PDB file of C-alpha atoms in Angstrom:
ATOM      1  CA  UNK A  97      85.914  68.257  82.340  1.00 38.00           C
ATOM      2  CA  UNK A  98      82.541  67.410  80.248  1.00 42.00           C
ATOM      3  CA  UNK A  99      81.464  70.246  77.908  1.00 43.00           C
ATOM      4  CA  UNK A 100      78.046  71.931  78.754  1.00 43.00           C
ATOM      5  CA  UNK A 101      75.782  71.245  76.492  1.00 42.00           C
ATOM      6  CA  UNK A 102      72.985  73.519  74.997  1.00 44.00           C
ATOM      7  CA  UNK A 103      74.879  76.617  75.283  1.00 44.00           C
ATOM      8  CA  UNK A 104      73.345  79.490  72.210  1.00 47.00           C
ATOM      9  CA  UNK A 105      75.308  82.390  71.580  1.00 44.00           C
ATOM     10  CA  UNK A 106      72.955  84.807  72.913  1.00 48.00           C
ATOM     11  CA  UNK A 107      73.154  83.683  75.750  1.00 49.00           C
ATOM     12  CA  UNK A 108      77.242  83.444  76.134  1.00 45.00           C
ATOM     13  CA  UNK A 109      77.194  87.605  75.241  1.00 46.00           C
ATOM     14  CA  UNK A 110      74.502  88.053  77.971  1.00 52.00           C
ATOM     15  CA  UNK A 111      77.186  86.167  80.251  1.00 51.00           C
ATOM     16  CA  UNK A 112      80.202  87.166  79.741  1.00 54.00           C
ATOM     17  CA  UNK A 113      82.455  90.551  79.719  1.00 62.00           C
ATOM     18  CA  UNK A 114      83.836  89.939  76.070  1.00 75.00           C
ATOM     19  CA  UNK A 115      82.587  88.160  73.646  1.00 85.00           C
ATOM     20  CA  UNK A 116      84.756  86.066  70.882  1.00 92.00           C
ATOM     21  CA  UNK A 117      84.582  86.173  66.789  1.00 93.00           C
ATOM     22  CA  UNK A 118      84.687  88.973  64.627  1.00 94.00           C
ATOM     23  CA  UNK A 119      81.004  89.193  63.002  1.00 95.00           C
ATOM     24  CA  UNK A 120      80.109  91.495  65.756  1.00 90.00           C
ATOM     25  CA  UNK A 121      82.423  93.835  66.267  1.00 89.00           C
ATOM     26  CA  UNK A 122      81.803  97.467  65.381  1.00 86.00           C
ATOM     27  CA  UNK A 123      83.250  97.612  62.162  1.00 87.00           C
ATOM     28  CA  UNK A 124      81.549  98.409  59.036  1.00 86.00           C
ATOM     29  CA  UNK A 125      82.443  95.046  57.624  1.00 87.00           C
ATOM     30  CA  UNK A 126      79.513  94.133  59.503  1.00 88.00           C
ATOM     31  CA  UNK A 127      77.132  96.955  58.723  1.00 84.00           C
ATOM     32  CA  UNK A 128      75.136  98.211  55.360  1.00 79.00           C
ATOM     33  CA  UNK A 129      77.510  99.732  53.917  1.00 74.00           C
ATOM     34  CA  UNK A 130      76.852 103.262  52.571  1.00 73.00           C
ATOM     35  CA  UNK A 131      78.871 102.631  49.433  1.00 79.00           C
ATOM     36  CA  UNK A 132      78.187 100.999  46.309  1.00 83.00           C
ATOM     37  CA  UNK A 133      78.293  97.045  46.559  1.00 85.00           C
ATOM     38  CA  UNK A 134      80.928  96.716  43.837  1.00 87.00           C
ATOM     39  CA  UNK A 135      83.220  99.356  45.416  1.00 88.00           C
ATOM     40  CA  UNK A 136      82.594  97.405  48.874  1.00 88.00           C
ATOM     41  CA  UNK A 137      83.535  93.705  47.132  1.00 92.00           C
ATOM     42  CA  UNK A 138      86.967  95.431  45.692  1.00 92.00           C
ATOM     43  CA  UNK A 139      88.072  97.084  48.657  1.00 91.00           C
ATOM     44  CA  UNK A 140      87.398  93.443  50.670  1.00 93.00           C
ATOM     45  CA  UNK A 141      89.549  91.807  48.193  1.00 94.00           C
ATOM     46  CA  UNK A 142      92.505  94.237  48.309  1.00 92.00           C
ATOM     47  CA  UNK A 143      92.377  93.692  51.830  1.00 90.00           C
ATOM     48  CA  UNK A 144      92.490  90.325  51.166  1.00 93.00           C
ATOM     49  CA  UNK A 145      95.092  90.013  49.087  1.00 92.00           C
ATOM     50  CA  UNK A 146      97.204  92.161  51.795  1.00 88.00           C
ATOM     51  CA  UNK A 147      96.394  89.730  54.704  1.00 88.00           C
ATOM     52  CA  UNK A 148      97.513  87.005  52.208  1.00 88.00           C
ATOM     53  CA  UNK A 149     100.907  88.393  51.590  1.00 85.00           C
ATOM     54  CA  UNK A 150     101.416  89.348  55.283  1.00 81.00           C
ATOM     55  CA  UNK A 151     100.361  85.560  56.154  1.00 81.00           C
ATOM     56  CA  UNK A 152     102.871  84.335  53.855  1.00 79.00           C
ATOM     57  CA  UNK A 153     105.987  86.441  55.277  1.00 74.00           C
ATOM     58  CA  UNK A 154     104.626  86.908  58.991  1.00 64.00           C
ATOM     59  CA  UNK A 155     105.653  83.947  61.122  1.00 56.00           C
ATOM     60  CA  UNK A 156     104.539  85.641  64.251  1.00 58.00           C
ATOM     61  CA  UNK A 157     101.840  84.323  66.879  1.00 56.00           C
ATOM     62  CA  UNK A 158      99.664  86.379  64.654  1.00 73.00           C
ATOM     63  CA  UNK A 159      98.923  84.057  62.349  1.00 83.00           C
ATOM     64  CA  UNK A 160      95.561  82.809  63.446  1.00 87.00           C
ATOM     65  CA  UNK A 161      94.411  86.398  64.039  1.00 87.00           C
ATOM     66  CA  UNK A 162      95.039  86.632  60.032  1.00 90.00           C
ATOM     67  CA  UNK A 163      93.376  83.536  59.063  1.00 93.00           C
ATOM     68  CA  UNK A 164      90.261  84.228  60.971  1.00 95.00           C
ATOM     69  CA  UNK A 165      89.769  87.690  59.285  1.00 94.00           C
ATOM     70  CA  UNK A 166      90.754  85.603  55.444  1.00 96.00           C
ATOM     71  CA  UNK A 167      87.798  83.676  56.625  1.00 97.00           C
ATOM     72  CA  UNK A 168      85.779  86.663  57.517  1.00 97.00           C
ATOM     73  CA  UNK A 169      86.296  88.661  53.967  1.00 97.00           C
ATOM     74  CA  UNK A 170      85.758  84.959  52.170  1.00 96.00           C
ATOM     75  CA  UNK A 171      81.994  85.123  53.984  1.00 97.00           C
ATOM     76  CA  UNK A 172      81.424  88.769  52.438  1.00 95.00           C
ATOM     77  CA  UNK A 173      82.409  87.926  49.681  1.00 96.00           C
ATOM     78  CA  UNK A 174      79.857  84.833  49.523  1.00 95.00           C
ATOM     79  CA  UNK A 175      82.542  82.592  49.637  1.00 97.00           C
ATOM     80  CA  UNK A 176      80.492  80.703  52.414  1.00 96.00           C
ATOM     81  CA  UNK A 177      82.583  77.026  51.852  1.00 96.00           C
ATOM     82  CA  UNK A 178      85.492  78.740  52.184  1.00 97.00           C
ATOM     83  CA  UNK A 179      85.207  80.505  55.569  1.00 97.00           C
ATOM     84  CA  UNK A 180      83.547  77.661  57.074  1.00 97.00           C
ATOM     85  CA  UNK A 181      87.302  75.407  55.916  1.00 97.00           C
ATOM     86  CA  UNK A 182      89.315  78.185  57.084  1.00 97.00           C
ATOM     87  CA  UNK A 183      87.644  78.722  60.463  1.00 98.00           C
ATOM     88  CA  UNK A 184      87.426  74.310  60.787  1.00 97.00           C
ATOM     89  CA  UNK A 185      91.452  73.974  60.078  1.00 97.00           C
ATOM     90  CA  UNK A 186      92.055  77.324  62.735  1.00 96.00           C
ATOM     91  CA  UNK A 187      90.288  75.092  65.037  1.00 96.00           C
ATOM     92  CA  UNK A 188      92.033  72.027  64.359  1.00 96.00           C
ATOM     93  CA  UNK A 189      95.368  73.641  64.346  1.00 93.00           C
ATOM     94  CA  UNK A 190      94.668  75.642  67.353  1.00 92.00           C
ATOM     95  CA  UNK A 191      91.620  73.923  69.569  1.00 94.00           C
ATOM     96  CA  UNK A 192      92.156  76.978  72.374  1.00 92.00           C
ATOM     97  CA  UNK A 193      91.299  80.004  69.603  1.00 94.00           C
ATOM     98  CA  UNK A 194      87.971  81.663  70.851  1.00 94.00           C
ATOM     99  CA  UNK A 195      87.721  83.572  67.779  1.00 95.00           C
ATOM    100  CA  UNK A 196      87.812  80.834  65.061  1.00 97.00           C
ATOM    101  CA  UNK A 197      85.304  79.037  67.103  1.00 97.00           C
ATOM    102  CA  UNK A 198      82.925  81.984  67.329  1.00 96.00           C
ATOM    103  CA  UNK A 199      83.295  82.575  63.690  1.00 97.00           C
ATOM    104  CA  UNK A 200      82.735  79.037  62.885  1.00 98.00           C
ATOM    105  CA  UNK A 201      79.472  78.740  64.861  1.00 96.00           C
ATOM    106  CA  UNK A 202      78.136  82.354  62.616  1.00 96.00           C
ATOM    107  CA  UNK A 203      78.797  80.452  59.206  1.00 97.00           C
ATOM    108  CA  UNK A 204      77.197  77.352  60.325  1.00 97.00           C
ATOM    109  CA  UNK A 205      74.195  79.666  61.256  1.00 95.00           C
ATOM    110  CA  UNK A 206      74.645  80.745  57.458  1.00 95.00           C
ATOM    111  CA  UNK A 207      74.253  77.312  56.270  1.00 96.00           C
ATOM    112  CA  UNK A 208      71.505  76.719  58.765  1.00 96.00           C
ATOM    113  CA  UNK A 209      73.980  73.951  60.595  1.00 96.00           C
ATOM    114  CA  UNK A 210      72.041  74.413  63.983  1.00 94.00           C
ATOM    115  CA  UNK A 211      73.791  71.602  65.499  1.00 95.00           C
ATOM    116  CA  UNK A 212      76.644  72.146  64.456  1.00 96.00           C
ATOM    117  CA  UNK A 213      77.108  75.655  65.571  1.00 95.00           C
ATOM    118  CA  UNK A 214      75.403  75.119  69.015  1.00 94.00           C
ATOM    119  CA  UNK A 215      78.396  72.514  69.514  1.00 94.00           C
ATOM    120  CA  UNK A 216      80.194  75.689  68.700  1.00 95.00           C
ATOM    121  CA  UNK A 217      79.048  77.617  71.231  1.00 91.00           C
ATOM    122  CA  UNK A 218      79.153  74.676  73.769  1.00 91.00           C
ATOM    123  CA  UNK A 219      82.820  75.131  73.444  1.00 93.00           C
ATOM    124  CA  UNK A 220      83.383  78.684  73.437  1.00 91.00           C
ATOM    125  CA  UNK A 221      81.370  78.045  76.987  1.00 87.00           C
ATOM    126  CA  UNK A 222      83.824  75.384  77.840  1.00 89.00           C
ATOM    127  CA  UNK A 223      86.710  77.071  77.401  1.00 89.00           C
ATOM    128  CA  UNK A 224      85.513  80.116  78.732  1.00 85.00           C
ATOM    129  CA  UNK A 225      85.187  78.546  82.112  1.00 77.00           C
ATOM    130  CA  UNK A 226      87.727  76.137  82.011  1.00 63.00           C
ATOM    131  CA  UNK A 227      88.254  77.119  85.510  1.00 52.00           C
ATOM    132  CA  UNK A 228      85.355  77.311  88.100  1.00 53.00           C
ATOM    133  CA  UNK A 229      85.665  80.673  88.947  1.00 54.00           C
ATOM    134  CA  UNK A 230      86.699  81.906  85.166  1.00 55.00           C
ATOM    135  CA  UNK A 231      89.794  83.422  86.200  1.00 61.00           C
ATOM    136  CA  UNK A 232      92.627  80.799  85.560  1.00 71.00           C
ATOM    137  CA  UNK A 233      96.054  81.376  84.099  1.00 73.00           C
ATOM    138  CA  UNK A 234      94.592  79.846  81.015  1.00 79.00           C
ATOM    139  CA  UNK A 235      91.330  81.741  80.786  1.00 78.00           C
ATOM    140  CA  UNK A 236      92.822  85.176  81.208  1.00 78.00           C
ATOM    141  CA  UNK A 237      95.432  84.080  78.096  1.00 80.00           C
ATOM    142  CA  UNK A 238      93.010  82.915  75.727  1.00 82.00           C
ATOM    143  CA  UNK A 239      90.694  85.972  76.811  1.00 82.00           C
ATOM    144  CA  UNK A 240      94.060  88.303  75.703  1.00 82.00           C
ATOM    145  CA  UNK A 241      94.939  86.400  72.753  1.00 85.00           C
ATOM    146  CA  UNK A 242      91.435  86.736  71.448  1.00 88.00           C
ATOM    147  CA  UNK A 243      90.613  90.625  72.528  1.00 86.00           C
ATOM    148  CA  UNK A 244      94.391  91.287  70.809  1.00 85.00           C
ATOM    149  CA  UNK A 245      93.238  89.762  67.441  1.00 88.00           C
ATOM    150  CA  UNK A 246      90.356  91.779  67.464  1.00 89.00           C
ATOM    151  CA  UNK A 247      92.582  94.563  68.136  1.00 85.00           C
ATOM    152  CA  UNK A 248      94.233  93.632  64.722  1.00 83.00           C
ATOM    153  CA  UNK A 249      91.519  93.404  62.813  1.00 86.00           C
ATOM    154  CA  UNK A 250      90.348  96.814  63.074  1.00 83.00           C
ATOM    155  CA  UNK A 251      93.551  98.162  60.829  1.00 82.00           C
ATOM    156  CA  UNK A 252      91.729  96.198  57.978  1.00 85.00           C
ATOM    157  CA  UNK A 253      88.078  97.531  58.030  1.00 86.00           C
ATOM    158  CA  UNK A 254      86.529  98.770  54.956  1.00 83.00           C
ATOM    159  CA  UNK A 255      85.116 101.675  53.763  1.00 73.00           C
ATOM    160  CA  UNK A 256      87.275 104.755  55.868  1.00 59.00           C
ATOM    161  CA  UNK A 257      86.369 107.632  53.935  1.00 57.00           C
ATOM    162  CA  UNK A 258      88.287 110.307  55.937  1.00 61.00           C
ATOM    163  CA  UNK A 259      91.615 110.111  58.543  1.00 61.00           C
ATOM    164  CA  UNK A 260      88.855 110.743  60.990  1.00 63.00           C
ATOM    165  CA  UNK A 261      87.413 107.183  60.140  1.00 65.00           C
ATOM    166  CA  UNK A 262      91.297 105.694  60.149  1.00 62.00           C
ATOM    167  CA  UNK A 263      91.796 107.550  63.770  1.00 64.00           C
ATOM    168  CA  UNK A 264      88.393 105.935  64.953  1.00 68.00           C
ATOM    169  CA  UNK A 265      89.677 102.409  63.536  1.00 63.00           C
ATOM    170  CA  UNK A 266      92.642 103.204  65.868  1.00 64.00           C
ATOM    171  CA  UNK A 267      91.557 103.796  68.989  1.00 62.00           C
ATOM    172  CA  UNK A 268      89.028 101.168  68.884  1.00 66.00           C
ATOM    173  CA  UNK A 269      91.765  98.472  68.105  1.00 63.00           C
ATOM    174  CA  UNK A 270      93.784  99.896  70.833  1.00 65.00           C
ATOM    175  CA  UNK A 271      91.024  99.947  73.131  1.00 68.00           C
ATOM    176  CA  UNK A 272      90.911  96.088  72.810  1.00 65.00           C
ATOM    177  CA  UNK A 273      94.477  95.823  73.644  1.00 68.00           C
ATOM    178  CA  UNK A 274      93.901  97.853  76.547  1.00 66.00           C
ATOM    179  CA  UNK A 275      91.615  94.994  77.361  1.00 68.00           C
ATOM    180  CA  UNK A 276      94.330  92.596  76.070  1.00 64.00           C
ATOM    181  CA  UNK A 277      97.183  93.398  78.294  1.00 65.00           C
ATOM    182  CA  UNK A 278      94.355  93.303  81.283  1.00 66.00           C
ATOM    183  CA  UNK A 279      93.220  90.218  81.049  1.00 62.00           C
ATOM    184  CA  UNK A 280      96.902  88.809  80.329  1.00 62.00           C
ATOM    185  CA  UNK A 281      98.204  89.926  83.134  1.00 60.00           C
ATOM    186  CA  UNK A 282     102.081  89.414  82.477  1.00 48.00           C
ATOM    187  CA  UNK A 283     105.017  91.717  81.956  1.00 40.00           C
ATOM    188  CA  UNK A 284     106.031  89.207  78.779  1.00 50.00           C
ATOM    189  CA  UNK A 285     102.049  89.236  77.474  1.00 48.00           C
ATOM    190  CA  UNK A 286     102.331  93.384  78.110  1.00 46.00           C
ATOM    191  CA  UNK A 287     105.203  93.388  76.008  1.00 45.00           C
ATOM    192  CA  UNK A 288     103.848  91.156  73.452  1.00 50.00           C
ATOM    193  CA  UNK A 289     101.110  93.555  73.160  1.00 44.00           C
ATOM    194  CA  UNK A 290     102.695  96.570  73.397  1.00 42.00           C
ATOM    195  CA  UNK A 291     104.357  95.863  70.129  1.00 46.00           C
ATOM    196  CA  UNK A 292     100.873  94.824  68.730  1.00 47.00           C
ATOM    197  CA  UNK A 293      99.782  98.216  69.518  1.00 42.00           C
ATOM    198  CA  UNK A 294     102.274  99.993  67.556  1.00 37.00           C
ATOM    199  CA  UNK A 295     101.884  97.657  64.547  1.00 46.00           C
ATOM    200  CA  UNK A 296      98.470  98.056  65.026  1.00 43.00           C
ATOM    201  CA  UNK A 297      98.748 101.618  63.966  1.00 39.00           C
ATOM    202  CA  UNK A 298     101.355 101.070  61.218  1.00 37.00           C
ATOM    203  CA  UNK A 299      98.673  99.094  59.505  1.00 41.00           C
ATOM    204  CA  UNK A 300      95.963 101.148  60.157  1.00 37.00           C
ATOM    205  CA  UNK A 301      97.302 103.889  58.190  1.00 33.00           C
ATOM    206  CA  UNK A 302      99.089 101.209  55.389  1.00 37.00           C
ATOM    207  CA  UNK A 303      96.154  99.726  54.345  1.00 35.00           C
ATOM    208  CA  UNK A 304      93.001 102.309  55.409  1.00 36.00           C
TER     209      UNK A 304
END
């Protein structure tokens, strides 16, 4: 099956129920932030350097879910080279990740690579609908794999000033692998998330 071509990312939110990548998710990574800009850059790179260690010791499936948020604090940090070669070996290693794609095609906007990230979006759009009526075995996976590493991201936003803001963090991350286990259908994909959920929340409160 030929990828459609000409496919913008406005246009793949308008069409579909989720919507891959991380620089649009309600976190206030992607907002102004209300504190000062050198206080934002150090709590990014503590974060950082806790994803790092985790990468190195975690072996779990949750590995690319890491790497695309490394990528993400790299481009806050103006590291723009350096997100864009983390996001590029994600989707070498693993063409079917939604996320790394979607985050690919935002830094190539960056770098005002308008080609290059509308071939981006071509194939979030392809795989997206690698079945004609978007509901194959294989959709619904990738949909859970990338909704659940959203899910995980939210236990490493910056800026939580109260436990209110940590709860908040929470239940949004578990509200996305609400959508997670839905869209995976399967008792072993339930289970799988499931325990994301609860380490989900260990983090959360670890690193908030």
């Amino acid at each position: 099956m030929e990828e459609e071509p000409g496919v913008d990312i406005d246009t793949l939110i308008d069409e579909f129920e989720y919507f891959p990548g991380y620089f649009h998710l309600e976190m206030n990574l992607n907002f102004e932030s209300c504190i000062p800009a050198n206080c934002r850059r150090r709590d990014i790179k503590l974060k950082r350097e806790v994803l790092q260690f985790q990468l190195e010791f975690d072996s779990s499936f949750q590995h690319c879910g890491i790497r695309n948020l490394l990528g993400v604090f790299s481009f806050y940090l103006d590291e723009i080279n350096k997100a864009k070669e983390i996001f590029i070996n994600i989707c070498n290693q693993d063409p079917n990740n939604l996320n790394a794609w979607a985050n690919l095609s935002c830094v190539y906007d960056k770098l005002n690579m308008e080609e290059e990230a509308t071939q981006c979006a071509d194939k979030i759009s392809y795989l997206m609908k690698l079945d004609t009526d978007g509901d194959s075995d294989e959709t619904r996976l990738m949909a859970a794999r990338c909704l659940a590493e959203q899910g995980y991201a939210h236990a490493f936003d910056v800026g939580q000033m109260t436990d209110q803001d940590n709860m908040e963090k929470l239940i949004m991350g578990i509200s996305l692998y609400d959508k997670a286990v839905a869209y995976g259908k399967t008792q072993d994909l339930r289970r799988r998330e499931e325990k994301l959920v609860l380490h989900n929340g260990v983090s959360l409160y670890e690193v908030g």
